[in-house]
Amino acid sequence: MAADTNQDDDEGINSINVTPLVDVMLVLLIIFMVTTTKIQESEALAIDKPDAQTGQKLEPKQHHILLTCAKDGTLQVDHQPVDGDAAIKDAITRKLAEGRDLQGIIQCDEEAQVRSMIHLVDLLREAGVKKYAIATEKPKATTGAPS
């Protein structure tokens, strides 16, 4: 370390060492990144969407509501668990109040019963939602040759 040879006590501090501050901020950043990832993993509902060759991306700024059904029958509206049709209809009605151009997105697990997906479509229609889509994903490329 270099020492200041001019040891004049009448002068104030002319510089501040910010290295410890940067170190602390980097440690805090890492802690927040790790905890946020763990929180998202624990609260997320694992959905294996069906494959579709013709799937399209939605416009990011579009007004939508996400209805999710898992293979065990668990239902969520915008990542919040719901119980019963009344709660789902209330959530759809609240979203419709924000704007009439609401689009419903139905995201069901591949192993979920088809009747769950159709039931969610019916609830959207009953609430007055005119546009809806079914969430899919592109098929994963296979490494083997087709037989």
Short mmCIF file of N, CA, C and O in Angstrom, two decimals:
data_model
loop_
_atom_site.label_atom_id
_atom_site.label_comp_id
_atom_site.label_asym_id
_atom_site.label_seq_id
_atom_site.Cartn_x
_atom_site.Cartn_y
_atom_site.Cartn_z
N MET A 1 0.84 -1.18 0.00
CA MET A 1 0.00 0.00 0.00
C MET A 1 0.88 1.24 0.00
O MET A 1 1.91 1.27 0.66
N ALA A 2 0.42 2.23 -0.67
CA ALA A 2 1.17 3.48 -0.72
C ALA A 2 0.68 4.40 0.37
O ALA A 2 -0.51 4.50 0.64
N ALA A 3 1.60 5.06 0.99
CA ALA A 3 1.25 5.98 2.06
C ALA A 3 1.45 7.40 1.59
O ALA A 3 2.30 7.68 0.75
N ASP A 4 0.66 8.31 2.12
CA ASP A 4 0.76 9.72 1.76
C ASP A 4 1.88 10.33 2.59
O ASP A 4 1.85 10.29 3.81
N THR A 5 2.88 10.90 1.90
CA THR A 5 4.02 11.47 2.62
C THR A 5 3.70 12.84 3.17
O THR A 5 4.35 13.31 4.10
N ASN A 6 2.72 13.52 2.64
CA ASN A 6 2.32 14.82 3.17
C ASN A 6 1.28 14.59 4.26
O ASN A 6 0.11 14.43 3.98
N GLN A 7 1.71 14.59 5.47
CA GLN A 7 0.81 14.31 6.58
C GLN A 7 0.39 15.61 7.24
O GLN A 7 0.69 15.87 8.39
N ASP A 8 -0.33 16.42 6.50
CA ASP A 8 -0.78 17.70 7.03
C ASP A 8 -2.16 17.49 7.64
O ASP A 8 -3.10 17.13 6.95
N ASP A 9 -2.29 17.70 8.94
CA ASP A 9 -3.55 17.46 9.64
C ASP A 9 -4.60 18.53 9.37
O ASP A 9 -5.77 18.33 9.67
N ASP A 10 -4.21 19.64 8.79
CA ASP A 10 -5.16 20.72 8.56
C ASP A 10 -6.03 20.46 7.32
O ASP A 10 -7.11 21.02 7.19
N GLU A 11 -5.57 19.59 6.45
CA GLU A 11 -6.35 19.30 5.24
C GLU A 11 -7.40 18.23 5.53
O GLU A 11 -7.18 17.36 6.35
N GLY A 12 -8.52 18.30 4.84
CA GLY A 12 -9.57 17.29 4.98
C GLY A 12 -9.26 16.06 4.15
O GLY A 12 -8.22 15.98 3.48
N ILE A 13 -10.17 15.11 4.16
CA ILE A 13 -10.01 13.90 3.37
C ILE A 13 -10.31 14.25 1.92
O ILE A 13 -11.38 14.76 1.60
N ASN A 14 -9.36 13.98 1.06
CA ASN A 14 -9.52 14.33 -0.35
C ASN A 14 -10.05 13.19 -1.21
O ASN A 14 -10.45 13.40 -2.33
N SER A 15 -9.99 11.95 -0.70
CA SER A 15 -10.47 10.83 -1.50
C SER A 15 -11.12 9.80 -0.58
O SER A 15 -10.81 9.72 0.61
N ILE A 16 -12.04 9.05 -1.17
CA ILE A 16 -12.74 8.01 -0.43
C ILE A 16 -12.48 6.70 -1.15
O ILE A 16 -12.61 6.61 -2.38
N ASN A 17 -12.15 5.67 -0.40
CA ASN A 17 -11.93 4.35 -0.97
C ASN A 17 -13.28 3.66 -1.14
O ASN A 17 -13.95 3.34 -0.16
N VAL A 18 -13.71 3.45 -2.39
CA VAL A 18 -15.02 2.86 -2.67
C VAL A 18 -14.95 1.36 -2.88
O VAL A 18 -15.98 0.72 -3.13
N THR A 19 -13.78 0.78 -2.80
CA THR A 19 -13.64 -0.65 -3.03
C THR A 19 -14.49 -1.49 -2.07
O THR A 19 -15.18 -2.40 -2.52
N PRO A 20 -14.51 -1.20 -0.76
CA PRO A 20 -15.38 -1.99 0.12
C PRO A 20 -16.87 -1.84 -0.23
O PRO A 20 -17.62 -2.80 -0.15
N LEU A 21 -17.27 -0.66 -0.64
CA LEU A 21 -18.66 -0.45 -1.03
C LEU A 21 -19.02 -1.30 -2.26
O LEU A 21 -20.07 -1.93 -2.31
N VAL A 22 -18.15 -1.32 -3.24
CA VAL A 22 -18.38 -2.12 -4.44
C VAL A 22 -18.43 -3.60 -4.07
O VAL A 22 -19.28 -4.35 -4.57
N ASP A 23 -17.55 -4.05 -3.21
CA ASP A 23 -17.54 -5.45 -2.78
C ASP A 23 -18.86 -5.83 -2.12
O ASP A 23 -19.46 -6.88 -2.42
N VAL A 24 -19.34 -5.00 -1.23
CA VAL A 24 -20.60 -5.27 -0.54
C VAL A 24 -21.76 -5.28 -1.53
O VAL A 24 -22.63 -6.17 -1.47
N MET A 25 -21.77 -4.35 -2.46
CA MET A 25 -22.87 -4.30 -3.43
C MET A 25 -22.86 -5.53 -4.34
O MET A 25 -23.92 -6.06 -4.67
N LEU A 26 -21.69 -6.01 -4.73
CA LEU A 26 -21.63 -7.21 -5.56
C LEU A 26 -22.12 -8.44 -4.80
O LEU A 26 -22.83 -9.28 -5.36
N VAL A 27 -21.77 -8.54 -3.53
CA VAL A 27 -22.25 -9.66 -2.72
C VAL A 27 -23.77 -9.60 -2.58
O VAL A 27 -24.46 -10.61 -2.73
N LEU A 28 -24.31 -8.41 -2.34
CA LEU A 28 -25.77 -8.26 -2.24
C LEU A 28 -26.45 -8.61 -3.56
O LEU A 28 -27.51 -9.24 -3.57
N LEU A 29 -25.85 -8.19 -4.67
CA LEU A 29 -26.42 -8.51 -5.98
C LEU A 29 -26.48 -10.02 -6.19
O LEU A 29 -27.50 -10.55 -6.64
N ILE A 30 -25.43 -10.71 -5.85
CA ILE A 30 -25.41 -12.17 -6.00
C ILE A 30 -26.46 -12.82 -5.11
O ILE A 30 -27.19 -13.72 -5.53
N ILE A 31 -26.59 -12.35 -3.88
CA ILE A 31 -27.59 -12.90 -2.96
C ILE A 31 -29.00 -12.70 -3.52
O ILE A 31 -29.82 -13.62 -3.53
N PHE A 32 -29.30 -11.51 -4.03
CA PHE A 32 -30.62 -11.25 -4.59
C PHE A 32 -30.89 -12.09 -5.83
O PHE A 32 -31.99 -12.58 -6.04
N MET A 33 -29.88 -12.27 -6.67
CA MET A 33 -30.06 -13.09 -7.87
C MET A 33 -30.37 -14.54 -7.51
O MET A 33 -31.27 -15.15 -8.09
N VAL A 34 -29.67 -15.08 -6.53
CA VAL A 34 -29.88 -16.47 -6.15
C VAL A 34 -31.25 -16.65 -5.49
O VAL A 34 -32.00 -17.57 -5.82
N THR A 35 -31.61 -15.76 -4.57
CA THR A 35 -32.90 -15.90 -3.88
C THR A 35 -34.07 -15.68 -4.83
O THR A 35 -35.09 -16.36 -4.71
N THR A 36 -33.95 -14.76 -5.77
CA THR A 36 -35.04 -14.53 -6.72
C THR A 36 -35.27 -15.76 -7.58
O THR A 36 -36.41 -16.15 -7.84
N THR A 37 -34.20 -16.38 -8.01
CA THR A 37 -34.33 -17.59 -8.82
C THR A 37 -35.00 -18.70 -8.02
O THR A 37 -35.88 -19.38 -8.53
N LYS A 38 -34.63 -18.87 -6.78
CA LYS A 38 -35.22 -19.92 -5.95
C LYS A 38 -36.69 -19.63 -5.67
O LYS A 38 -37.51 -20.54 -5.66
N ILE A 39 -37.03 -18.38 -5.46
CA ILE A 39 -38.43 -18.02 -5.20
C ILE A 39 -39.27 -18.31 -6.44
O ILE A 39 -40.36 -18.87 -6.35
N GLN A 40 -38.79 -17.94 -7.61
CA GLN A 40 -39.54 -18.19 -8.84
C GLN A 40 -39.71 -19.68 -9.09
O GLN A 40 -40.76 -20.12 -9.53
N GLU A 41 -38.69 -20.48 -8.80
CA GLU A 41 -38.80 -21.92 -9.00
C GLU A 41 -39.82 -22.54 -8.06
O GLU A 41 -40.57 -23.42 -8.44
N SER A 42 -39.88 -22.07 -6.83
CA SER A 42 -40.79 -22.67 -5.86
C SER A 42 -42.24 -22.27 -6.10
O SER A 42 -43.15 -23.03 -5.82
N GLU A 43 -42.46 -21.07 -6.64
CA GLU A 43 -43.83 -20.60 -6.86
C GLU A 43 -44.36 -20.97 -8.23
O GLU A 43 -45.55 -20.89 -8.48
N ALA A 44 -43.49 -21.36 -9.13
CA ALA A 44 -43.93 -21.66 -10.48
C ALA A 44 -44.61 -23.02 -10.54
O ALA A 44 -44.26 -23.94 -9.83
N LEU A 45 -45.58 -23.11 -11.42
CA LEU A 45 -46.28 -24.36 -11.66
C LEU A 45 -45.62 -25.00 -12.88
O LEU A 45 -45.53 -24.41 -13.95
N ALA A 46 -45.09 -26.20 -12.70
CA ALA A 46 -44.39 -26.88 -13.79
C ALA A 46 -45.37 -27.33 -14.85
O ALA A 46 -46.21 -28.19 -14.60
N ILE A 47 -45.29 -26.71 -16.01
CA ILE A 47 -46.19 -27.02 -17.11
C ILE A 47 -45.35 -27.47 -18.31
O ILE A 47 -44.46 -26.76 -18.74
N ASP A 48 -45.65 -28.64 -18.82
CA ASP A 48 -45.02 -29.14 -20.03
C ASP A 48 -46.02 -28.93 -21.16
O ASP A 48 -46.93 -29.72 -21.35
N LYS A 49 -45.86 -27.82 -21.87
CA LYS A 49 -46.82 -27.46 -22.91
C LYS A 49 -46.73 -28.43 -24.09
O LYS A 49 -45.67 -28.95 -24.40
N PRO A 50 -47.84 -28.65 -24.77
CA PRO A 50 -47.82 -29.53 -25.94
C PRO A 50 -47.01 -28.91 -27.08
O PRO A 50 -46.91 -27.69 -27.18
N ASP A 51 -46.47 -29.76 -27.93
CA ASP A 51 -45.69 -29.30 -29.08
C ASP A 51 -46.61 -28.93 -30.23
O ASP A 51 -47.65 -29.55 -30.44
N ALA A 52 -46.20 -27.90 -30.99
CA ALA A 52 -46.94 -27.50 -32.20
C ALA A 52 -45.96 -26.88 -33.18
O ALA A 52 -45.19 -25.99 -32.81
N GLN A 53 -46.00 -27.34 -34.40
CA GLN A 53 -45.11 -26.81 -35.44
C GLN A 53 -45.49 -25.38 -35.84
O GLN A 53 -44.64 -24.60 -36.24
N THR A 54 -46.76 -25.03 -35.74
CA THR A 54 -47.24 -23.75 -36.26
C THR A 54 -47.44 -22.70 -35.18
O THR A 54 -48.14 -21.72 -35.41
N GLY A 55 -46.87 -22.87 -34.02
CA GLY A 55 -47.04 -21.90 -32.94
C GLY A 55 -46.46 -20.54 -33.30
O GLY A 55 -45.51 -20.43 -34.06
N GLN A 56 -47.07 -19.48 -32.75
CA GLN A 56 -46.61 -18.12 -32.99
C GLN A 56 -46.43 -17.40 -31.67
O GLN A 56 -47.14 -17.69 -30.70
N LYS A 57 -45.52 -16.45 -31.65
CA LYS A 57 -45.32 -15.64 -30.45
C LYS A 57 -46.40 -14.57 -30.38
O LYS A 57 -46.83 -14.04 -31.39
N LEU A 58 -46.83 -14.28 -29.14
CA LEU A 58 -47.82 -13.22 -28.94
C LEU A 58 -47.13 -11.88 -28.85
O LEU A 58 -45.97 -11.79 -28.49
N GLU A 59 -47.87 -10.84 -29.16
CA GLU A 59 -47.34 -9.50 -29.02
C GLU A 59 -47.16 -9.20 -27.53
O GLU A 59 -48.08 -9.42 -26.74
N PRO A 60 -46.00 -8.69 -27.13
CA PRO A 60 -45.73 -8.52 -25.70
C PRO A 60 -46.60 -7.47 -25.01
O PRO A 60 -46.87 -7.58 -23.83
N LYS A 61 -47.10 -6.48 -25.72
CA LYS A 61 -47.87 -5.41 -25.08
C LYS A 61 -49.37 -5.66 -25.12
O LYS A 61 -50.15 -4.83 -24.73
N GLN A 62 -49.77 -6.83 -25.57
CA GLN A 62 -51.19 -7.13 -25.69
C GLN A 62 -51.79 -7.40 -24.32
O GLN A 62 -51.16 -7.98 -23.45
N HIS A 63 -53.03 -6.99 -24.13
CA HIS A 63 -53.77 -7.17 -22.88
C HIS A 63 -54.27 -8.62 -22.82
O HIS A 63 -55.06 -9.02 -23.65
N HIS A 64 -53.76 -9.40 -21.86
CA HIS A 64 -54.14 -10.81 -21.81
C HIS A 64 -54.28 -11.31 -20.37
O HIS A 64 -53.84 -10.66 -19.43
N ILE A 65 -54.90 -12.48 -20.25
CA ILE A 65 -55.03 -13.18 -18.97
C ILE A 65 -54.57 -14.62 -19.21
O ILE A 65 -54.91 -15.22 -20.22
N LEU A 66 -53.76 -15.14 -18.30
CA LEU A 66 -53.20 -16.47 -18.45
C LEU A 66 -53.94 -17.45 -17.53
O LEU A 66 -53.96 -17.27 -16.32
N LEU A 67 -54.56 -18.45 -18.14
CA LEU A 67 -55.24 -19.51 -17.40
C LEU A 67 -54.39 -20.77 -17.53
O LEU A 67 -54.12 -21.21 -18.65
N THR A 68 -53.98 -21.35 -16.40
CA THR A 68 -53.08 -22.49 -16.41
C THR A 68 -53.73 -23.68 -15.75
O THR A 68 -54.34 -23.55 -14.69
N CYS A 69 -53.59 -24.87 -16.38
CA CYS A 69 -54.06 -26.11 -15.76
C CYS A 69 -52.91 -27.12 -15.77
O CYS A 69 -52.29 -27.34 -16.81
N ALA A 70 -52.64 -27.68 -14.61
CA ALA A 70 -51.57 -28.66 -14.46
C ALA A 70 -52.12 -30.06 -14.63
O ALA A 70 -53.34 -30.28 -14.65
N LYS A 71 -51.21 -31.03 -14.73
CA LYS A 71 -51.66 -32.41 -14.93
C LYS A 71 -52.40 -32.96 -13.72
O LYS A 71 -53.20 -33.87 -13.84
N ASP A 72 -52.18 -32.37 -12.52
CA ASP A 72 -52.89 -32.84 -11.32
C ASP A 72 -54.23 -32.13 -11.12
O ASP A 72 -54.90 -32.33 -10.13
N GLY A 73 -54.61 -31.25 -12.07
CA GLY A 73 -55.89 -30.56 -11.98
C GLY A 73 -55.82 -29.19 -11.32
O GLY A 73 -56.83 -28.50 -11.22
N THR A 74 -54.65 -28.78 -10.87
CA THR A 74 -54.48 -27.47 -10.25
C THR A 74 -54.69 -26.37 -11.29
O THR A 74 -54.18 -26.46 -12.40
N LEU A 75 -55.45 -25.34 -10.92
CA LEU A 75 -55.74 -24.22 -11.81
C LEU A 75 -55.14 -22.94 -11.26
O LEU A 75 -55.14 -22.71 -10.04
N GLN A 76 -54.64 -22.10 -12.16
CA GLN A 76 -54.11 -20.80 -11.79
C GLN A 76 -54.60 -19.76 -12.79
O GLN A 76 -54.79 -20.06 -13.96
N VAL A 77 -54.75 -18.54 -12.29
CA VAL A 77 -55.07 -17.40 -13.14
C VAL A 77 -53.97 -16.38 -12.91
O VAL A 77 -53.78 -15.90 -11.79
N ASP A 78 -53.24 -16.05 -13.96
CA ASP A 78 -52.09 -15.14 -13.88
C ASP A 78 -51.14 -15.54 -12.75
O ASP A 78 -50.76 -14.73 -11.91
N HIS A 79 -50.81 -16.80 -12.70
CA HIS A 79 -49.86 -17.39 -11.75
C HIS A 79 -50.35 -17.39 -10.30
O HIS A 79 -49.57 -17.59 -9.39
N GLN A 80 -51.63 -17.16 -10.08
CA GLN A 80 -52.21 -17.19 -8.74
C GLN A 80 -53.17 -18.38 -8.65
O GLN A 80 -54.08 -18.49 -9.47
N PRO A 81 -53.00 -19.27 -7.66
CA PRO A 81 -53.89 -20.42 -7.54
C PRO A 81 -55.34 -19.98 -7.29
O PRO A 81 -55.58 -19.01 -6.58
N VAL A 82 -56.28 -20.69 -7.91
CA VAL A 82 -57.70 -20.39 -7.73
C VAL A 82 -58.44 -21.69 -7.45
O VAL A 82 -58.02 -22.76 -7.85
N ASP A 83 -59.55 -21.56 -6.75
CA ASP A 83 -60.41 -22.70 -6.46
C ASP A 83 -61.79 -22.42 -6.99
O ASP A 83 -62.46 -21.49 -6.54
N GLY A 84 -62.22 -23.17 -7.95
CA GLY A 84 -63.59 -23.08 -8.44
C GLY A 84 -63.79 -22.11 -9.58
O GLY A 84 -62.99 -21.21 -9.83
N ASP A 85 -64.89 -22.33 -10.26
CA ASP A 85 -65.23 -21.53 -11.43
C ASP A 85 -65.53 -20.08 -11.07
O ASP A 85 -65.23 -19.17 -11.85
N ALA A 86 -66.13 -19.85 -9.91
CA ALA A 86 -66.48 -18.48 -9.52
C ALA A 86 -65.24 -17.60 -9.41
O ALA A 86 -65.23 -16.45 -9.86
N ALA A 87 -64.17 -18.14 -8.84
CA ALA A 87 -62.94 -17.36 -8.70
C ALA A 87 -62.32 -17.07 -10.06
O ALA A 87 -61.79 -15.98 -10.29
N ILE A 88 -62.40 -18.04 -10.97
CA ILE A 88 -61.85 -17.83 -12.31
C ILE A 88 -62.67 -16.77 -13.05
O ILE A 88 -62.11 -15.85 -13.66
N LYS A 89 -64.00 -16.86 -12.96
CA LYS A 89 -64.86 -15.88 -13.63
C LYS A 89 -64.63 -14.48 -13.06
O LYS A 89 -64.63 -13.50 -13.80
N ASP A 90 -64.46 -14.37 -11.74
CA ASP A 90 -64.20 -13.07 -11.12
C ASP A 90 -62.90 -12.47 -11.64
O ASP A 90 -62.82 -11.28 -11.94
N ALA A 91 -61.86 -13.29 -11.76
CA ALA A 91 -60.58 -12.80 -12.26
C ALA A 91 -60.69 -12.34 -13.71
O ALA A 91 -60.15 -11.30 -14.09
N ILE A 92 -61.43 -13.11 -14.52
CA ILE A 92 -61.63 -12.72 -15.92
C ILE A 92 -62.42 -11.43 -16.00
O ILE A 92 -62.09 -10.52 -16.78
N THR A 93 -63.45 -11.29 -15.19
CA THR A 93 -64.27 -10.08 -15.18
C THR A 93 -63.45 -8.86 -14.78
O THR A 93 -63.59 -7.78 -15.37
N ARG A 94 -62.58 -9.03 -13.77
CA ARG A 94 -61.72 -7.91 -13.35
C ARG A 94 -60.78 -7.48 -14.47
O ARG A 94 -60.58 -6.29 -14.71
N LYS A 95 -60.22 -8.45 -15.19
CA LYS A 95 -59.33 -8.13 -16.30
C LYS A 95 -60.09 -7.48 -17.45
O LYS A 95 -59.58 -6.58 -18.11
N LEU A 96 -61.32 -7.94 -17.69
CA LEU A 96 -62.14 -7.35 -18.75
C LEU A 96 -62.48 -5.90 -18.44
O LEU A 96 -62.63 -5.08 -19.36
N ALA A 97 -62.61 -5.57 -17.16
CA ALA A 97 -62.90 -4.19 -16.78
C ALA A 97 -61.74 -3.25 -17.15
O ALA A 97 -61.95 -2.07 -17.40
N GLU A 98 -60.52 -3.80 -17.22
CA GLU A 98 -59.36 -2.99 -17.60
C GLU A 98 -59.35 -2.68 -19.09
O GLU A 98 -58.78 -1.69 -19.51
N GLY A 99 -59.95 -3.56 -19.88
CA GLY A 99 -59.99 -3.33 -21.32
C GLY A 99 -60.76 -4.42 -22.01
O GLY A 99 -60.60 -5.60 -21.69
N ARG A 100 -61.61 -4.06 -22.96
CA ARG A 100 -62.48 -5.03 -23.63
C ARG A 100 -61.72 -5.90 -24.64
O ARG A 100 -62.24 -6.89 -25.12
N ASP A 101 -60.49 -5.51 -24.99
CA ASP A 101 -59.73 -6.27 -25.98
C ASP A 101 -58.90 -7.38 -25.33
O ASP A 101 -57.86 -7.77 -25.84
N LEU A 102 -59.39 -7.93 -24.27
CA LEU A 102 -58.68 -8.96 -23.51
C LEU A 102 -58.54 -10.24 -24.33
O LEU A 102 -59.48 -10.67 -24.98
N GLN A 103 -57.34 -10.83 -24.29
CA GLN A 103 -57.12 -12.11 -24.93
C GLN A 103 -56.81 -13.14 -23.85
O GLN A 103 -55.96 -12.92 -22.99
N GLY A 104 -57.51 -14.25 -23.89
CA GLY A 104 -57.26 -15.33 -22.95
C GLY A 104 -56.19 -16.27 -23.48
O GLY A 104 -56.23 -16.65 -24.64
N ILE A 105 -55.23 -16.62 -22.64
CA ILE A 105 -54.20 -17.58 -23.02
C ILE A 105 -54.35 -18.79 -22.11
O ILE A 105 -54.29 -18.66 -20.89
N ILE A 106 -54.58 -19.93 -22.71
CA ILE A 106 -54.77 -21.16 -21.95
C ILE A 106 -53.50 -21.99 -22.08
O ILE A 106 -53.08 -22.33 -23.18
N GLN A 107 -52.91 -22.28 -20.93
CA GLN A 107 -51.66 -23.04 -20.90
C GLN A 107 -51.90 -24.29 -20.08
O GLN A 107 -52.01 -24.23 -18.86
N CYS A 108 -52.01 -25.42 -20.74
CA CYS A 108 -52.27 -26.68 -20.06
C CYS A 108 -51.10 -27.63 -20.26
O CYS A 108 -50.46 -27.64 -21.30
N ASP A 109 -50.86 -28.43 -19.25
CA ASP A 109 -49.83 -29.46 -19.33
C ASP A 109 -50.23 -30.50 -20.37
O ASP A 109 -51.42 -30.73 -20.60
N GLU A 110 -49.24 -31.12 -20.98
CA GLU A 110 -49.52 -32.17 -21.97
C GLU A 110 -50.35 -33.31 -21.38
O GLU A 110 -51.17 -33.91 -22.05
N GLU A 111 -50.14 -33.58 -20.11
CA GLU A 111 -50.82 -34.69 -19.47
C GLU A 111 -52.12 -34.29 -18.77
O GLU A 111 -52.77 -35.11 -18.16
N ALA A 112 -52.49 -33.02 -18.87
CA ALA A 112 -53.76 -32.57 -18.28
C ALA A 112 -54.91 -33.10 -19.12
O ALA A 112 -54.77 -33.38 -20.31
N GLN A 113 -56.05 -33.24 -18.50
CA GLN A 113 -57.21 -33.74 -19.22
C GLN A 113 -57.73 -32.66 -20.17
O GLN A 113 -57.74 -31.47 -19.84
N VAL A 114 -58.13 -33.08 -21.33
CA VAL A 114 -58.62 -32.16 -22.34
C VAL A 114 -59.84 -31.40 -21.82
O VAL A 114 -60.03 -30.23 -22.13
N ARG A 115 -60.65 -32.06 -21.00
CA ARG A 115 -61.85 -31.39 -20.50
C ARG A 115 -61.50 -30.16 -19.67
O ARG A 115 -62.26 -29.20 -19.63
N SER A 116 -60.33 -30.15 -18.99
CA SER A 116 -59.90 -28.97 -18.23
C SER A 116 -59.66 -27.80 -19.16
O SER A 116 -60.07 -26.67 -18.88
N MET A 117 -59.00 -28.06 -20.29
CA MET A 117 -58.73 -27.01 -21.25
C MET A 117 -60.03 -26.49 -21.86
O MET A 117 -60.24 -25.27 -21.95
N ILE A 118 -60.91 -27.38 -22.26
CA ILE A 118 -62.19 -26.97 -22.85
C ILE A 118 -63.03 -26.20 -21.84
O ILE A 118 -63.69 -25.22 -22.19
N HIS A 119 -62.97 -26.61 -20.60
CA HIS A 119 -63.72 -25.91 -19.55
C HIS A 119 -63.20 -24.47 -19.40
O HIS A 119 -63.99 -23.54 -19.25
N LEU A 120 -61.89 -24.28 -19.47
CA LEU A 120 -61.33 -22.93 -19.38
C LEU A 120 -61.74 -22.09 -20.59
O LEU A 120 -62.04 -20.90 -20.45
N VAL A 121 -61.79 -22.68 -21.76
CA VAL A 121 -62.27 -21.97 -22.95
C VAL A 121 -63.73 -21.55 -22.75
O VAL A 121 -64.11 -20.41 -23.05
N ASP A 122 -64.55 -22.45 -22.22
CA ASP A 122 -65.95 -22.12 -21.96
C ASP A 122 -66.08 -20.96 -20.97
O ASP A 122 -66.92 -20.07 -21.15
N LEU A 123 -65.25 -20.97 -19.92
CA LEU A 123 -65.31 -19.87 -18.94
C LEU A 123 -64.93 -18.54 -19.58
O LEU A 123 -65.55 -17.50 -19.28
N LEU A 124 -63.94 -18.55 -20.46
CA LEU A 124 -63.57 -17.32 -21.17
C LEU A 124 -64.72 -16.83 -22.04
O LEU A 124 -65.07 -15.64 -22.03
N ARG A 125 -65.35 -17.74 -22.77
CA ARG A 125 -66.46 -17.36 -23.64
C ARG A 125 -67.64 -16.82 -22.84
O ARG A 125 -68.27 -15.83 -23.23
N GLU A 126 -67.97 -17.49 -21.74
CA GLU A 126 -69.09 -17.04 -20.90
C GLU A 126 -68.84 -15.65 -20.34
O GLU A 126 -69.78 -14.87 -20.18
N ALA A 127 -67.59 -15.32 -20.05
CA ALA A 127 -67.27 -14.01 -19.48
C ALA A 127 -67.25 -12.92 -20.55
O ALA A 127 -67.20 -11.74 -20.23
N GLY A 128 -67.25 -13.32 -21.83
CA GLY A 128 -67.27 -12.33 -22.90
C GLY A 128 -65.94 -12.12 -23.60
O GLY A 128 -65.80 -11.18 -24.38
N VAL A 129 -64.99 -12.97 -23.35
CA VAL A 129 -63.69 -12.87 -24.04
C VAL A 129 -63.85 -13.44 -25.44
O VAL A 129 -64.26 -14.58 -25.62
N LYS A 130 -63.52 -12.62 -26.45
CA LYS A 130 -63.71 -13.03 -27.84
C LYS A 130 -62.47 -13.71 -28.42
O LYS A 130 -62.58 -14.53 -29.31
N LYS A 131 -61.28 -13.35 -27.93
CA LYS A 131 -60.04 -13.91 -28.47
C LYS A 131 -59.36 -14.76 -27.40
O LYS A 131 -59.27 -14.36 -26.24
N TYR A 132 -58.90 -15.91 -27.81
CA TYR A 132 -58.14 -16.75 -26.89
C TYR A 132 -57.15 -17.59 -27.68
O TYR A 132 -57.31 -17.79 -28.89
N ALA A 133 -56.12 -18.04 -27.00
CA ALA A 133 -55.08 -18.85 -27.65
C ALA A 133 -54.68 -19.97 -26.70
O ALA A 133 -54.87 -19.87 -25.48
N ILE A 134 -54.13 -21.02 -27.27
CA ILE A 134 -53.63 -22.14 -26.48
C ILE A 134 -52.11 -22.11 -26.56
O ILE A 134 -51.53 -22.11 -27.65
N ALA A 135 -51.46 -22.05 -25.41
CA ALA A 135 -50.00 -21.97 -25.36
C ALA A 135 -49.38 -23.30 -25.73
O ALA A 135 -49.77 -24.35 -25.21
N THR A 136 -48.43 -23.24 -26.66
CA THR A 136 -47.70 -24.43 -27.09
C THR A 136 -46.21 -24.09 -27.15
O THR A 136 -45.82 -22.94 -26.92
N GLU A 137 -45.40 -25.07 -27.48
CA GLU A 137 -43.98 -24.82 -27.70
C GLU A 137 -43.53 -25.59 -28.93
O GLU A 137 -44.16 -26.56 -29.34
N LYS A 138 -42.44 -25.11 -29.51
CA LYS A 138 -41.89 -25.79 -30.69
C LYS A 138 -41.36 -27.15 -30.28
O LYS A 138 -40.80 -27.32 -29.21
N PRO A 139 -41.53 -28.15 -31.14
CA PRO A 139 -41.00 -29.48 -30.81
C PRO A 139 -39.47 -29.43 -30.72
O PRO A 139 -38.82 -28.70 -31.45
N LYS A 140 -38.95 -30.23 -29.82
CA LYS A 140 -37.50 -30.31 -29.66
C LYS A 140 -36.92 -31.13 -30.81
O LYS A 140 -37.49 -32.13 -31.21
N ALA A 141 -35.81 -30.68 -31.33
CA ALA A 141 -35.18 -31.38 -32.46
C ALA A 141 -34.64 -32.72 -31.98
O ALA A 141 -34.05 -32.84 -30.92
N THR A 142 -34.86 -33.75 -32.79
CA THR A 142 -34.35 -35.06 -32.47
C THR A 142 -33.00 -35.25 -33.14
O THR A 142 -32.79 -34.75 -34.26
N THR A 143 -32.10 -35.96 -32.48
CA THR A 143 -30.77 -36.16 -33.04
C THR A 143 -30.69 -37.35 -33.96
O THR A 143 -29.82 -37.45 -34.79
N GLY A 144 -31.61 -38.29 -33.84
CA GLY A 144 -31.61 -39.50 -34.67
C GLY A 144 -32.28 -39.26 -36.00
O GLY A 144 -33.03 -38.31 -36.19
N ALA A 145 -32.02 -40.13 -36.93
CA ALA A 145 -32.66 -40.05 -38.24
C ALA A 145 -34.07 -40.57 -38.17
O ALA A 145 -34.36 -41.49 -37.41
N PRO A 146 -35.01 -39.98 -38.92
CA PRO A 146 -36.38 -40.47 -38.88
C PRO A 146 -36.46 -41.88 -39.45
O PRO A 146 -35.78 -42.21 -40.40
N SER A 147 -37.32 -42.66 -38.84
CA SER A 147 -37.45 -44.05 -39.32
C SER A 147 -38.74 -44.28 -40.06
O SER A 147 -39.64 -43.57 -40.05
#
